[in-house]
mmCIF file of C-alpha atoms in Angstrom:
data_model
loop_
_atom_site.group_PDB
_atom_site.id
_atom_site.type_symbol
_atom_site.label_atom_id
_atom_site.label_comp_id
_atom_site.label_asym_id
_atom_site.label_seq_id
_atom_site.Cartn_x
_atom_site.Cartn_y
_atom_site.Cartn_z
ATOM 1 C CA LYS A 1 -131.455 -49.473 -213.564
ATOM 2 C CA GLY A 2 -134.795 -49.464 -215.316
ATOM 3 C CA TYR A 3 -133.695 -46.885 -217.929
ATOM 4 C CA ASN A 4 -132.631 -47.499 -221.530
ATOM 5 C CA TYR A 5 -129.840 -45.188 -222.694
ATOM 6 C CA THR A 6 -129.686 -44.118 -226.362
ATOM 7 C CA ASN A 7 -127.186 -42.509 -228.761
ATOM 8 C CA ILE A 8 -124.046 -44.108 -227.338
ATOM 9 C CA ASN A 9 -120.741 -44.075 -229.246
ATOM 10 C CA LEU A 10 -117.698 -46.134 -228.205
ATOM 11 C CA ASP A 11 -114.103 -45.715 -229.397
ATOM 12 C CA GLY A 12 -111.575 -47.839 -227.574
ATOM 13 C CA LYS A 13 -110.634 -51.305 -226.395
ATOM 14 C CA PHE A 14 -113.441 -53.263 -224.803
ATOM 15 C CA LYS A 15 -112.626 -56.656 -223.389
ATOM 16 C CA ASN A 16 -115.108 -57.755 -220.777
ATOM 17 C CA PRO A 17 -114.744 -56.761 -217.970
ATOM 18 C CA GLN A 18 -112.362 -53.946 -219.042
ATOM 19 C CA PHE A 19 -112.834 -50.797 -221.096
ATOM 20 C CA ASN A 20 -110.125 -48.335 -222.087
ATOM 21 C CA GLY A 21 -111.007 -45.539 -224.458
ATOM 22 C CA ASN A 22 -113.618 -42.903 -225.173
ATOM 23 C CA LEU A 23 -117.361 -42.949 -224.652
ATOM 24 C CA SER A 24 -119.868 -40.370 -225.871
ATOM 25 C CA ILE A 25 -123.531 -40.317 -224.831
ATOM 26 C CA ARG A 26 -126.153 -38.014 -226.340
ATOM 27 C CA ASP A 27 -129.240 -39.338 -224.582
ATOM 28 C CA PRO A 28 -132.140 -36.882 -223.986
ATOM 29 C CA ASN A 29 -131.365 -37.093 -220.247
ATOM 30 C CA LEU A 30 -127.590 -37.545 -220.353
ATOM 31 C CA LYS A 31 -125.006 -35.684 -222.430
ATOM 32 C CA MET A 32 -121.525 -36.850 -221.431
ATOM 33 C CA ASP A 33 -118.021 -37.414 -222.823
ATOM 34 C CA PHE A 34 -115.903 -40.057 -221.065
ATOM 35 C CA SER A 35 -112.225 -40.832 -221.527
ATOM 36 C CA GLY A 36 -110.205 -43.352 -219.546
ATOM 37 C CA LEU A 37 -110.061 -46.812 -218.002
ATOM 38 C CA VAL A 38 -112.543 -48.992 -216.146
ATOM 39 C CA ASP A 39 -111.001 -52.321 -215.181
ATOM 40 C CA ILE A 40 -112.813 -54.841 -212.978
ATOM 41 C CA SER A 41 -110.866 -57.863 -214.186
ATOM 42 C CA ALA A 42 -108.432 -58.103 -211.267
ATOM 43 C CA ASP A 43 -108.797 -58.589 -207.502
ATOM 44 C CA GLN A 44 -108.710 -54.797 -207.135
ATOM 45 C CA ASN A 45 -111.001 -52.832 -209.450
ATOM 46 C CA ARG A 46 -109.348 -49.838 -211.076
ATOM 47 C CA TYR A 47 -111.009 -46.640 -212.237
ATOM 48 C CA ASP A 48 -108.909 -43.989 -213.971
ATOM 49 C CA PHE A 49 -111.033 -41.685 -216.101
ATOM 50 C CA ARG A 50 -112.268 -38.195 -216.850
ATOM 51 C CA ALA A 51 -115.965 -37.525 -217.533
ATOM 52 C CA ASN A 52 -117.294 -34.213 -218.793
ATOM 53 C CA VAL A 53 -121.006 -34.158 -217.977
ATOM 54 C CA ASP A 54 -122.841 -31.404 -219.855
ATOM 55 C CA TYR A 55 -126.279 -32.484 -218.681
ATOM 56 C CA MET A 56 -127.562 -35.303 -216.470
ATOM 57 C CA GLU A 57 -131.183 -35.484 -215.288
ATOM 58 C CA LEU A 58 -130.789 -37.854 -212.347
ATOM 59 C CA HIS A 59 -134.519 -38.178 -211.652
ATOM 60 C CA GLN A 60 -135.376 -39.101 -215.227
ATOM 61 C CA LEU A 61 -132.491 -41.586 -215.217
ATOM 62 C CA LYS A 62 -134.033 -43.119 -212.065
ATOM 63 C CA LEU A 63 -130.870 -42.452 -210.060
ATOM 64 C CA VAL A 64 -132.551 -39.970 -207.675
ATOM 65 C CA GLU A 65 -136.127 -40.351 -206.433
ATOM 66 C CA ARG A 66 -136.491 -37.636 -203.779
ATOM 67 C CA ASP A 67 -136.041 -34.613 -206.057
ATOM 68 C CA SER A 68 -138.491 -34.405 -208.958
ATOM 69 C CA ILE A 69 -135.934 -32.128 -210.638
ATOM 70 C CA ALA A 70 -132.324 -33.280 -210.254
ATOM 71 C CA VAL A 71 -130.012 -31.815 -212.899
ATOM 72 C CA PHE A 72 -126.247 -32.274 -212.603
ATOM 73 C CA SER A 73 -123.372 -31.007 -214.736
ATOM 74 C CA GLY A 74 -119.645 -30.772 -214.195
ATOM 75 C CA LEU A 75 -116.254 -32.337 -214.785
ATOM 76 C CA VAL A 76 -115.519 -35.574 -212.888
ATOM 77 C CA GLU A 77 -112.017 -37.022 -212.517
ATOM 78 C CA MET A 78 -111.579 -40.369 -210.755
ATOM 79 C CA GLN A 79 -108.436 -42.301 -209.846
ATOM 80 C CA VAL A 80 -109.545 -45.113 -207.556
ATOM 81 C CA VAL A 81 -108.511 -48.684 -206.736
ATOM 82 C CA GLY A 82 -110.710 -51.031 -204.684
ATOM 83 C CA THR A 83 -113.494 -53.573 -204.701
ATOM 84 C CA SER A 84 -115.991 -51.827 -202.408
ATOM 85 C CA GLU A 85 -116.599 -48.636 -200.428
ATOM 86 C CA ASP A 86 -114.749 -50.220 -197.500
ATOM 87 C CA ASP A 87 -111.377 -50.861 -199.148
ATOM 88 C CA VAL A 88 -111.300 -48.159 -201.796
ATOM 89 C CA GLN A 89 -108.234 -45.909 -202.090
ATOM 90 C CA GLY A 90 -107.721 -42.941 -204.338
ATOM 91 C CA SER A 91 -109.599 -39.778 -205.196
ATOM 92 C CA ILE A 92 -112.622 -38.448 -207.008
ATOM 93 C CA GLU A 93 -112.789 -34.772 -207.921
ATOM 94 C CA PHE A 94 -115.671 -32.641 -209.165
ATOM 95 C CA LYS A 95 -114.915 -29.364 -210.938
ATOM 96 C CA GLU A 96 -117.204 -26.509 -211.983
ATOM 97 C CA THR A 97 -120.189 -28.409 -210.616
ATOM 98 C CA PHE A 98 -123.823 -27.396 -211.007
ATOM 99 C CA TYR A 99 -126.827 -29.034 -209.354
ATOM 100 C CA GLN A 100 -130.461 -28.008 -209.697
ATOM 101 C CA ASN A 101 -133.509 -29.263 -207.834
ATOM 102 C CA GLU A 102 -136.990 -27.840 -207.338
ATOM 103 C CA LEU A 103 -135.716 -25.633 -204.503
ATOM 104 C CA ASP A 104 -132.669 -23.874 -205.912
ATOM 105 C CA ASN A 105 -129.599 -23.877 -208.152
ATOM 106 C CA TYR A 106 -126.220 -24.768 -206.595
ATOM 107 C CA PHE A 107 -122.807 -23.871 -208.051
ATOM 108 C CA PHE A 108 -119.509 -25.261 -206.716
ATOM 109 C CA ASP A 109 -115.997 -24.708 -208.083
ATOM 110 C CA ASP A 110 -114.104 -27.722 -206.726
ATOM 111 C CA PHE A 111 -114.956 -30.724 -204.594
ATOM 112 C CA LYS A 112 -112.444 -33.514 -203.923
ATOM 113 C CA VAL A 113 -112.769 -36.669 -201.837
ATOM 114 C CA THR A 114 -109.620 -38.688 -201.054
ATOM 115 C CA ALA A 115 -109.505 -42.106 -199.366
ATOM 116 C CA SER A 116 -106.262 -43.551 -198.025
ATOM 117 C CA ARG A 117 -104.993 -46.265 -195.682
ATOM 118 C CA SER A 118 -102.052 -46.751 -193.336
ATOM 119 C CA GLY A 119 -102.173 -50.288 -191.978
ATOM 120 C CA SER A 120 -105.611 -50.796 -190.449
ATOM 121 C CA LYS A 121 -106.259 -47.054 -190.128
ATOM 122 C CA ARG A 122 -108.202 -45.343 -192.888
ATOM 123 C CA THR A 123 -108.729 -41.672 -193.633
ATOM 124 C CA ILE A 124 -111.362 -40.001 -195.790
ATOM 125 C CA GLU A 125 -110.666 -36.341 -196.563
ATOM 126 C CA VAL A 126 -113.054 -33.842 -198.138
ATOM 127 C CA ASP A 127 -111.525 -30.725 -199.666
ATOM 128 C CA SER A 128 -113.686 -27.975 -201.113
ATOM 129 C CA PRO A 129 -112.948 -24.299 -200.414
ATOM 130 C CA ASP A 130 -116.551 -23.275 -201.088
ATOM 131 C CA ILE A 131 -118.527 -26.252 -199.700
ATOM 132 C CA ILE A 132 -116.992 -28.300 -196.884
ATOM 133 C CA ASP A 133 -113.525 -29.136 -195.605
ATOM 134 C CA GLY A 134 -112.453 -31.855 -193.160
ATOM 135 C CA LYS A 135 -111.753 -35.505 -192.603
ATOM 136 C CA VAL A 136 -112.753 -38.743 -190.885
ATOM 137 C CA SER A 137 -109.988 -40.977 -189.559
ATOM 138 C CA GLY A 138 -109.820 -44.272 -187.660
ATOM 139 C CA GLU A 139 -110.523 -47.981 -187.871
ATOM 140 C CA PHE A 140 -114.111 -48.390 -189.041
ATOM 141 C CA ASP A 141 -116.474 -50.114 -191.429
ATOM 142 C CA LEU A 142 -118.104 -47.426 -193.548
ATOM 143 C CA PHE A 143 -121.491 -49.167 -193.467
ATOM 144 C CA ASP A 144 -121.358 -49.401 -189.654
ATOM 145 C CA VAL A 145 -120.896 -45.661 -189.103
ATOM 146 C CA PRO A 146 -124.627 -44.759 -188.917
ATOM 147 C CA ASN A 147 -125.212 -47.533 -186.364
ATOM 148 C CA LEU A 148 -122.201 -46.439 -184.298
ATOM 149 C CA PHE A 149 -123.908 -43.070 -183.857
ATOM 150 C CA ARG A 150 -127.312 -44.675 -183.174
ATOM 151 C CA ASN A 151 -125.842 -46.936 -180.483
ATOM 152 C CA ALA A 152 -123.911 -44.067 -178.882
ATOM 153 C CA ILE A 153 -127.090 -42.002 -178.549
ATOM 154 C CA GLY A 154 -129.368 -44.889 -177.586
ATOM 155 C CA SER A 155 -127.001 -46.519 -175.092
ATOM 156 C CA ILE A 156 -128.133 -44.249 -172.250
ATOM 157 C CA TYR A 157 -131.446 -46.127 -172.136
ATOM 158 C CA THR A 158 -131.793 -49.566 -170.542
ATOM 159 C CA ASN A 159 -134.516 -50.632 -173.002
ATOM 160 C CA TYR A 160 -132.585 -49.600 -176.121
ATOM 161 C CA GLN A 161 -131.794 -52.527 -178.439
ATOM 162 C CA PRO A 162 -128.355 -51.780 -179.943
ATOM 163 C CA GLN A 163 -127.675 -52.284 -183.635
ATOM 164 C CA GLU A 164 -125.152 -54.986 -184.432
ATOM 165 C CA VAL A 165 -121.715 -53.583 -185.307
ATOM 166 C CA THR A 166 -118.187 -54.940 -185.559
ATOM 167 C CA GLN A 167 -116.243 -54.499 -182.331
ATOM 168 C CA ASP A 168 -113.103 -52.373 -181.804
ATOM 169 C CA GLN A 169 -114.113 -49.666 -184.244
ATOM 170 C CA TYR A 170 -113.388 -45.992 -183.660
ATOM 171 C CA LEU A 171 -113.255 -42.787 -185.642
ATOM 172 C CA THR A 172 -112.612 -39.102 -185.148
ATOM 173 C CA TYR A 173 -114.123 -36.435 -187.365
ATOM 174 C CA SER A 174 -113.738 -32.718 -187.970
ATOM 175 C CA PHE A 175 -115.485 -30.607 -190.617
ATOM 176 C CA VAL A 176 -116.025 -26.960 -191.489
ATOM 177 C CA VAL A 177 -119.085 -26.167 -193.606
ATOM 178 C CA TYR A 178 -118.778 -23.108 -195.846
ATOM 179 C CA ASN A 179 -122.010 -23.393 -197.758
ATOM 180 C CA LYS A 180 -125.689 -24.324 -197.533
ATOM 181 C CA ILE A 181 -124.808 -27.702 -199.111
ATOM 182 C CA LEU A 182 -126.868 -29.538 -196.467
ATOM 183 C CA GLU A 183 -130.057 -28.237 -198.092
ATOM 184 C CA VAL A 184 -129.306 -30.400 -201.153
ATOM 185 C CA PHE A 185 -129.542 -33.544 -199.018
ATOM 186 C CA VAL A 186 -131.973 -32.375 -196.291
ATOM 187 C CA PRO A 187 -134.447 -29.834 -197.716
ATOM 188 C CA GLY A 188 -135.519 -27.220 -195.197
ATOM 189 C CA ILE A 189 -132.187 -27.004 -193.336
ATOM 190 C CA GLU A 190 -129.470 -24.469 -194.112
ATOM 191 C CA LEU A 191 -126.263 -24.068 -192.096
ATOM 192 C CA GLY A 192 -124.438 -20.765 -191.851
ATOM 193 C CA GLU A 193 -120.964 -20.276 -193.267
ATOM 194 C CA ASN A 194 -118.134 -21.629 -191.070
ATOM 195 C CA THR A 195 -120.316 -24.106 -189.193
ATOM 196 C CA ARG A 196 -117.945 -26.492 -187.379
ATOM 197 C CA VAL A 197 -118.543 -30.140 -186.434
ATOM 198 C CA SER A 198 -116.037 -32.363 -184.637
ATOM 199 C CA GLY A 199 -115.873 -35.283 -182.236
ATOM 200 C CA SER A 200 -115.412 -39.026 -181.976
ATOM 201 C CA VAL A 201 -117.451 -42.234 -181.877
ATOM 202 C CA SER A 202 -116.568 -45.895 -181.345
ATOM 203 C CA SER A 203 -117.910 -49.365 -180.635
ATOM 204 C CA ASP A 204 -117.695 -48.386 -176.953
ATOM 205 C CA GLU A 205 -120.838 -46.260 -176.687
ATOM 206 C CA LYS A 206 -119.470 -44.242 -173.759
ATOM 207 C CA LYS A 207 -116.722 -42.793 -175.937
ATOM 208 C CA PHE A 208 -118.999 -40.547 -177.972
ATOM 209 C CA LYS A 209 -118.261 -36.843 -178.287
ATOM 210 C CA LEU A 210 -119.815 -34.207 -180.515
ATOM 211 C CA ASN A 211 -118.988 -30.509 -180.790
ATOM 212 C CA PHE A 212 -121.172 -28.378 -183.036
ATOM 213 C CA ASP A 213 -120.967 -24.602 -183.523
ATOM 214 C CA SER A 214 -122.907 -22.611 -186.098
ATOM 215 C CA PRO A 215 -123.318 -18.840 -186.481
ATOM 216 C CA GLU A 216 -126.822 -19.382 -187.860
ATOM 217 C CA ILE A 217 -129.233 -22.104 -188.906
ATOM 218 C CA LEU A 218 -132.411 -21.878 -190.986
ATOM 219 C CA LEU A 219 -134.538 -24.785 -189.796
ATOM 220 C CA PHE A 220 -137.840 -25.120 -191.681
ATOM 221 C CA ASP A 221 -138.375 -21.313 -191.796
ATOM 222 C CA ASN A 222 -137.189 -20.879 -188.185
ATOM 223 C CA TYR A 223 -134.054 -18.768 -187.821
ATOM 224 C CA LEU A 224 -131.559 -19.791 -185.093
ATOM 225 C CA ASN A 225 -128.655 -17.492 -184.230
ATOM 226 C CA GLU A 226 -125.358 -18.590 -182.606
ATOM 227 C CA VAL A 227 -125.977 -22.280 -181.914
ATOM 228 C CA THR A 228 -123.692 -24.391 -179.703
ATOM 229 C CA LEU A 229 -124.065 -28.117 -179.023
ATOM 230 C CA ARG A 230 -121.852 -30.310 -176.829
ATOM 231 C CA VAL A 231 -122.360 -34.053 -176.327
ATOM 232 C CA ASP A 232 -120.127 -36.234 -174.122
ATOM 233 C CA ASN A 233 -121.415 -39.633 -172.998
ATOM 234 C CA ASP A 234 -118.549 -40.022 -170.529
ATOM 235 C CA ASN A 235 -119.031 -36.695 -168.735
ATOM 236 C CA PRO A 236 -120.175 -37.316 -165.124
ATOM 237 C CA LEU A 237 -121.909 -33.916 -164.885
ATOM 238 C CA TYR A 238 -123.921 -33.732 -168.098
ATOM 239 C CA ASN A 239 -124.398 -35.573 -171.390
ATOM 240 C CA THR A 240 -125.608 -32.722 -173.574
ATOM 241 C CA TYR A 241 -125.439 -28.951 -173.472
ATOM 242 C CA ILE A 242 -127.197 -26.665 -175.978
ATOM 243 C CA SER A 243 -127.254 -22.897 -176.169
ATOM 244 C CA VAL A 244 -128.963 -20.685 -178.757
ATOM 245 C CA ASP A 245 -128.671 -16.906 -178.696
ATOM 246 C CA SER A 246 -132.067 -16.394 -180.339
ATOM 247 C CA ILE A 247 -134.783 -18.219 -182.281
ATOM 248 C CA ASP A 248 -137.148 -16.348 -184.595
ATOM 249 C CA ALA A 249 -140.194 -18.398 -185.612
ATOM 250 C CA GLY A 250 -141.839 -15.458 -187.366
ATOM 251 C CA PHE A 251 -144.791 -15.202 -184.987
ATOM 252 C CA TYR A 252 -142.707 -15.462 -181.777
ATOM 253 C CA ARG A 253 -139.111 -14.875 -180.710
ATOM 254 C CA LEU A 254 -137.049 -16.762 -178.133
ATOM 255 C CA ASN A 255 -133.821 -15.501 -176.557
ATOM 256 C CA ASP A 256 -131.009 -16.896 -174.433
ATOM 257 C CA LEU A 257 -132.067 -20.536 -174.695
ATOM 258 C CA SER A 258 -130.004 -22.997 -172.700
ATOM 259 C CA LEU A 259 -130.546 -26.721 -172.253
ATOM 260 C CA ILE A 260 -128.604 -29.244 -170.225
ATOM 261 C CA ASN A 261 -129.299 -32.900 -169.576
ATOM 262 C CA ALA A 262 -127.930 -35.781 -167.569
ATOM 263 C CA THR A 263 -128.737 -39.486 -167.400
ATOM 264 C CA LEU A 264 -129.847 -41.311 -164.274
ATOM 265 C CA ARG A 265 -130.233 -45.061 -164.758
ATOM 266 C CA ASP A 266 -132.285 -45.339 -167.973
ATOM 267 C CA THR A 267 -133.810 -41.851 -168.043
ATOM 268 C CA LEU A 268 -132.539 -38.648 -169.620
ATOM 269 C CA TYR A 269 -133.432 -35.570 -167.537
ATOM 270 C CA ILE A 270 -133.520 -32.189 -169.237
ATOM 271 C CA GLN A 271 -133.537 -28.652 -167.864
ATOM 272 C CA SER A 272 -134.145 -25.695 -170.161
ATOM 273 C CA GLU A 273 -134.516 -21.951 -169.630
ATOM 274 C CA PHE A 274 -135.193 -19.134 -172.105
ATOM 275 C CA ARG A 275 -136.949 -15.803 -172.586
ATOM 276 C CA GLY A 276 -139.660 -15.082 -175.132
ATOM 277 C CA GLY A 277 -141.544 -12.248 -176.798
ATOM 278 C CA ASP A 278 -140.425 -9.123 -178.656
ATOM 279 C CA GLN A 279 -139.192 -7.516 -175.427
ATOM 280 C CA GLN A 280 -138.175 -10.801 -173.730
ATOM 281 C CA GLU A 281 -141.081 -10.274 -171.352
ATOM 282 C CA ASP A 282 -142.029 -13.975 -171.164
ATOM 283 C CA GLY A 283 -140.050 -16.542 -169.204
ATOM 284 C CA PHE A 284 -139.817 -20.330 -169.466
ATOM 285 C CA GLN A 285 -138.282 -22.789 -166.993
ATOM 286 C CA LEU A 286 -138.936 -26.285 -168.285
ATOM 287 C CA SER A 287 -138.102 -29.635 -166.737
ATOM 288 C CA LEU A 288 -138.508 -32.727 -168.924
ATOM 289 C CA TYR A 289 -137.419 -36.325 -169.125
ATOM 290 C CA HIS A 290 -137.014 -38.862 -171.905
ATOM 291 C CA THR A 291 -136.886 -42.627 -171.667
ATOM 292 C CA ILE A 292 -137.772 -45.734 -173.660
ATOM 293 C CA ASN A 293 -140.584 -47.931 -172.346
ATOM 294 C CA PRO A 294 -140.575 -51.772 -172.399
ATOM 295 C CA GLU A 295 -142.449 -51.686 -175.755
ATOM 296 C CA GLY A 296 -139.522 -49.822 -177.317
ATOM 297 C CA LYS A 297 -141.394 -46.521 -177.645
ATOM 298 C CA SER A 298 -140.037 -43.129 -176.638
ATOM 299 C CA VAL A 299 -141.605 -41.332 -173.684
ATOM 300 C CA VAL A 300 -141.155 -37.587 -173.226
ATOM 301 C CA GLY A 301 -142.618 -36.389 -169.936
ATOM 302 C CA MET A 302 -143.046 -32.995 -168.327
ATOM 303 C CA LYS A 303 -142.008 -32.518 -164.742
ATOM 304 C CA ARG A 304 -143.240 -29.495 -162.802
ATOM 305 C CA SER A 305 -142.334 -26.443 -164.910
ATOM 306 C CA THR A 306 -143.200 -22.747 -164.989
ATOM 307 C CA ILE A 307 -144.165 -20.400 -167.800
ATOM 308 C CA GLU A 308 -144.462 -16.656 -167.255
ATOM 309 C CA TYR A 309 -146.762 -15.107 -169.884
ATOM 310 C CA LYS A 310 -148.247 -11.601 -169.752
ATOM 311 C CA GLN A 311 -146.956 -11.287 -166.161
ATOM 312 C CA ASN A 312 -148.911 -14.375 -165.062
ATOM 313 C CA GLN A 313 -147.226 -17.551 -163.854
ATOM 314 C CA TRP A 314 -148.556 -20.769 -165.375
ATOM 315 C CA LEU A 315 -147.632 -24.192 -164.010
ATOM 316 C CA LEU A 316 -147.156 -27.179 -166.250
ATOM 317 C CA ASN A 317 -147.810 -30.427 -164.352
ATOM 318 C CA LYS A 318 -148.364 -28.642 -161.042
ATOM 319 C CA ASP A 319 -148.719 -31.967 -159.182
ATOM 320 C CA ASN A 320 -145.499 -33.344 -160.715
ATOM 321 C CA ASN A 321 -147.217 -36.612 -161.637
ATOM 322 C CA LYS A 322 -146.388 -39.129 -164.372
ATOM 323 C CA GLN A 323 -149.461 -38.479 -166.548
ATOM 324 C CA ASN A 324 -148.084 -35.418 -168.333
ATOM 325 C CA LYS A 325 -146.271 -37.200 -171.134
ATOM 326 C CA ILE A 326 -146.116 -37.954 -174.851
ATOM 327 C CA VAL A 327 -145.439 -41.479 -176.128
ATOM 328 C CA PHE A 328 -144.320 -42.092 -179.727
ATOM 329 C CA ASP A 329 -142.618 -44.668 -181.936
ATOM 330 C CA ASP A 330 -139.357 -44.268 -183.843
ATOM 331 C CA ASN A 331 -140.932 -42.902 -187.025
ATOM 332 C CA PHE A 332 -143.426 -40.600 -185.235
ATOM 333 C CA GLN A 333 -146.350 -42.364 -186.921
ATOM 334 C CA ASN A 334 -148.153 -43.232 -183.680
ATOM 335 C CA ILE A 335 -148.238 -40.563 -180.980
ATOM 336 C CA LYS A 336 -150.200 -40.526 -177.725
ATOM 337 C CA ILE A 337 -150.610 -37.349 -175.675
ATOM 338 C CA ASP A 338 -151.407 -38.282 -172.096
ATOM 339 C CA SER A 339 -153.131 -35.437 -170.241
ATOM 340 C CA LEU A 340 -150.881 -32.392 -170.416
ATOM 341 C CA VAL A 341 -152.154 -29.973 -167.747
ATOM 342 C CA LEU A 342 -151.378 -26.241 -167.638
ATOM 343 C CA ASN A 343 -152.862 -23.956 -164.986
ATOM 344 C CA HIS A 344 -152.763 -20.423 -163.620
ATOM 345 C CA ARG A 345 -154.407 -20.419 -160.186
ATOM 346 C CA GLN A 346 -157.892 -21.867 -160.901
ATOM 347 C CA GLU A 347 -157.634 -21.528 -164.669
ATOM 348 C CA TYR A 348 -156.884 -24.847 -166.419
ATOM 349 C CA ILE A 349 -155.976 -25.918 -169.947
ATOM 350 C CA THR A 350 -155.624 -29.652 -170.661
ATOM 351 C CA MET A 351 -154.687 -31.568 -173.785
ATOM 352 C CA ALA A 352 -154.987 -35.276 -174.587
ATOM 353 C CA GLY A 353 -155.285 -37.362 -177.717
ATOM 354 C CA VAL A 354 -153.727 -39.635 -180.301
ATOM 355 C CA LEU A 355 -152.168 -39.213 -183.740
ATOM 356 C CA ASN A 356 -151.954 -42.176 -186.105
ATOM 357 C CA GLY A 357 -150.053 -41.394 -189.277
ATOM 358 C CA SER A 358 -150.607 -38.115 -191.095
ATOM 359 C CA ASN A 359 -154.321 -38.621 -191.817
ATOM 360 C CA ASN A 360 -155.832 -39.657 -188.483
ATOM 361 C CA LYS A 361 -155.934 -37.506 -185.344
ATOM 362 C CA ASP A 362 -158.162 -37.213 -182.299
ATOM 363 C CA ILE A 363 -157.115 -34.417 -179.932
ATOM 364 C CA ASP A 364 -159.135 -32.832 -177.124
ATOM 365 C CA LEU A 365 -158.261 -29.361 -175.840
ATOM 366 C CA ARG A 366 -160.222 -28.403 -172.709
ATOM 367 C CA PHE A 367 -160.562 -24.970 -171.067
ATOM 368 C CA ILE A 368 -161.814 -24.426 -167.514
ATOM 369 C CA ASP A 369 -162.466 -20.841 -166.321
ATOM 370 C CA VAL A 370 -159.652 -19.447 -168.479
ATOM 371 C CA ASN A 371 -159.508 -15.644 -168.728
ATOM 372 C CA ILE A 372 -159.331 -15.014 -172.480
ATOM 373 C CA ASP A 373 -157.005 -12.051 -171.978
ATOM 374 C CA ASN A 374 -154.466 -14.314 -170.241
ATOM 375 C CA ILE A 375 -153.956 -16.565 -173.279
ATOM 376 C CA THR A 376 -154.238 -14.174 -176.230
ATOM 377 C CA PRO A 377 -151.357 -12.058 -177.559
ATOM 378 C CA VAL A 378 -151.277 -8.322 -177.025
ATOM 379 C CA ILE A 379 -153.120 -6.495 -179.820
ATOM 380 C CA ASP A 380 -152.943 -2.710 -180.054
ATOM 381 C CA SER A 381 -156.230 -0.897 -179.389
ATOM 382 C CA LEU A 382 -157.982 -4.159 -178.503
ATOM 383 C CA GLU A 383 -158.885 -5.345 -175.007
ATOM 384 C CA LEU A 384 -160.508 -8.730 -174.459
ATOM 385 C CA ASP A 385 -162.543 -9.830 -171.450
ATOM 386 C CA GLY A 386 -164.419 -12.963 -170.499
ATOM 387 C CA ALA A 387 -163.869 -16.604 -169.576
ATOM 388 C CA VAL A 388 -163.338 -19.603 -171.822
ATOM 389 C CA ASN A 389 -165.016 -22.877 -170.831
ATOM 390 C CA GLY A 390 -165.501 -25.935 -172.991
ATOM 391 C CA THR A 391 -163.798 -28.542 -175.156
ATOM 392 C CA LEU A 392 -162.367 -28.218 -178.631
ATOM 393 C CA ARG A 393 -162.028 -31.549 -180.396
ATOM 394 C CA LEU A 394 -159.822 -31.850 -183.460
ATOM 395 C CA LEU A 395 -160.828 -35.045 -185.253
ATOM 396 C CA GLN A 396 -159.311 -36.188 -188.530
ATOM 397 C CA GLN A 397 -160.354 -39.444 -190.202
ATOM 398 C CA GLN A 398 -158.729 -40.618 -193.434
ATOM 399 C CA GLY A 399 -157.555 -37.074 -194.121
ATOM 400 C CA ALA A 400 -160.937 -35.386 -193.575
ATOM 401 C CA TYR A 401 -161.172 -32.936 -190.647
ATOM 402 C CA LEU A 402 -164.252 -33.092 -188.427
ATOM 403 C CA PRO A 403 -163.655 -30.481 -185.698
ATOM 404 C CA THR A 404 -166.241 -29.934 -182.971
ATOM 405 C CA ALA A 405 -166.569 -27.521 -180.042
ATOM 406 C CA ASP A 406 -168.595 -27.791 -176.863
#
């Protein structure tokens, strides 16, 4: 759409809306040889062809917008019957595939997707020994699947407005990821080899289960080792359990992270514990909650929590009030920080402010009688002394930063 292809040669029978024969394209952004049948003349469309793609620049062809470089090559074989994604049956196979974007080059030997039906039950299988292997099976509308997951996650909140989906749908899923293929679709995230994902979801939001196990994850330059996630909306003891052996953010390391949550009425309560620092000398015991307010915005609040840093115990929300919270909308464009208070004895650090989009911020960070040595990292051969008092204001207007300190 919006691109004019050039240097096209046809050799075959073309009777609208059916083509059976050979097609050769030598466009500057597409070099491809096609042989086979495309028939959309009957109630069920039929595709039976083989396409050898030497070079396809998807961005220049206006087929991909996210990647400024999007080069594809490979052999494509398709044998499919159907009128839409929801009733299609057959298979599509990619062989000796290459994809290049601005981040990396990706090579895959074989990748096959097969869709089949047995009565009202449908199965979609993915078979690739070097990318991903698994299947989805059940009675479901393909276009409803994202909303089934949204409703399952959002159903724990009274103020959540569910997305409209067809009733009596269900599906089970199980996949093993062998490759960093996810980075192609979500830049900045790489999954370790043999990452496993399984579970089930349905129109009944309470019947949602998710099991996720990965030996390692690279998440926007943060390295996570041995990650386990369990979600079960019908479990009376907990809804979600997460454990991570270690997290390396480059400047700080976390160990033995565990998180568990449960839902009471319309609020999700979360407990998390972990160690931090090179020698695991720091300790964190955090208590949080998440809910959705009547305006449809998310609210993440801190209950009374403790942080042990440099052998000092700091309290987060010592009074256990409702002011220590962050309110944000679904797309994180409007965020309000409502008086987060951290203290060690009579030393106080408070934060409050608003963020509107990526170019407008107004955040106040206030220090009251804070011993500078208590909040700075250990530096060899350097000892700091003194108290910090004052306010640091981070102001950004239309992209321009105007910081001030008092």
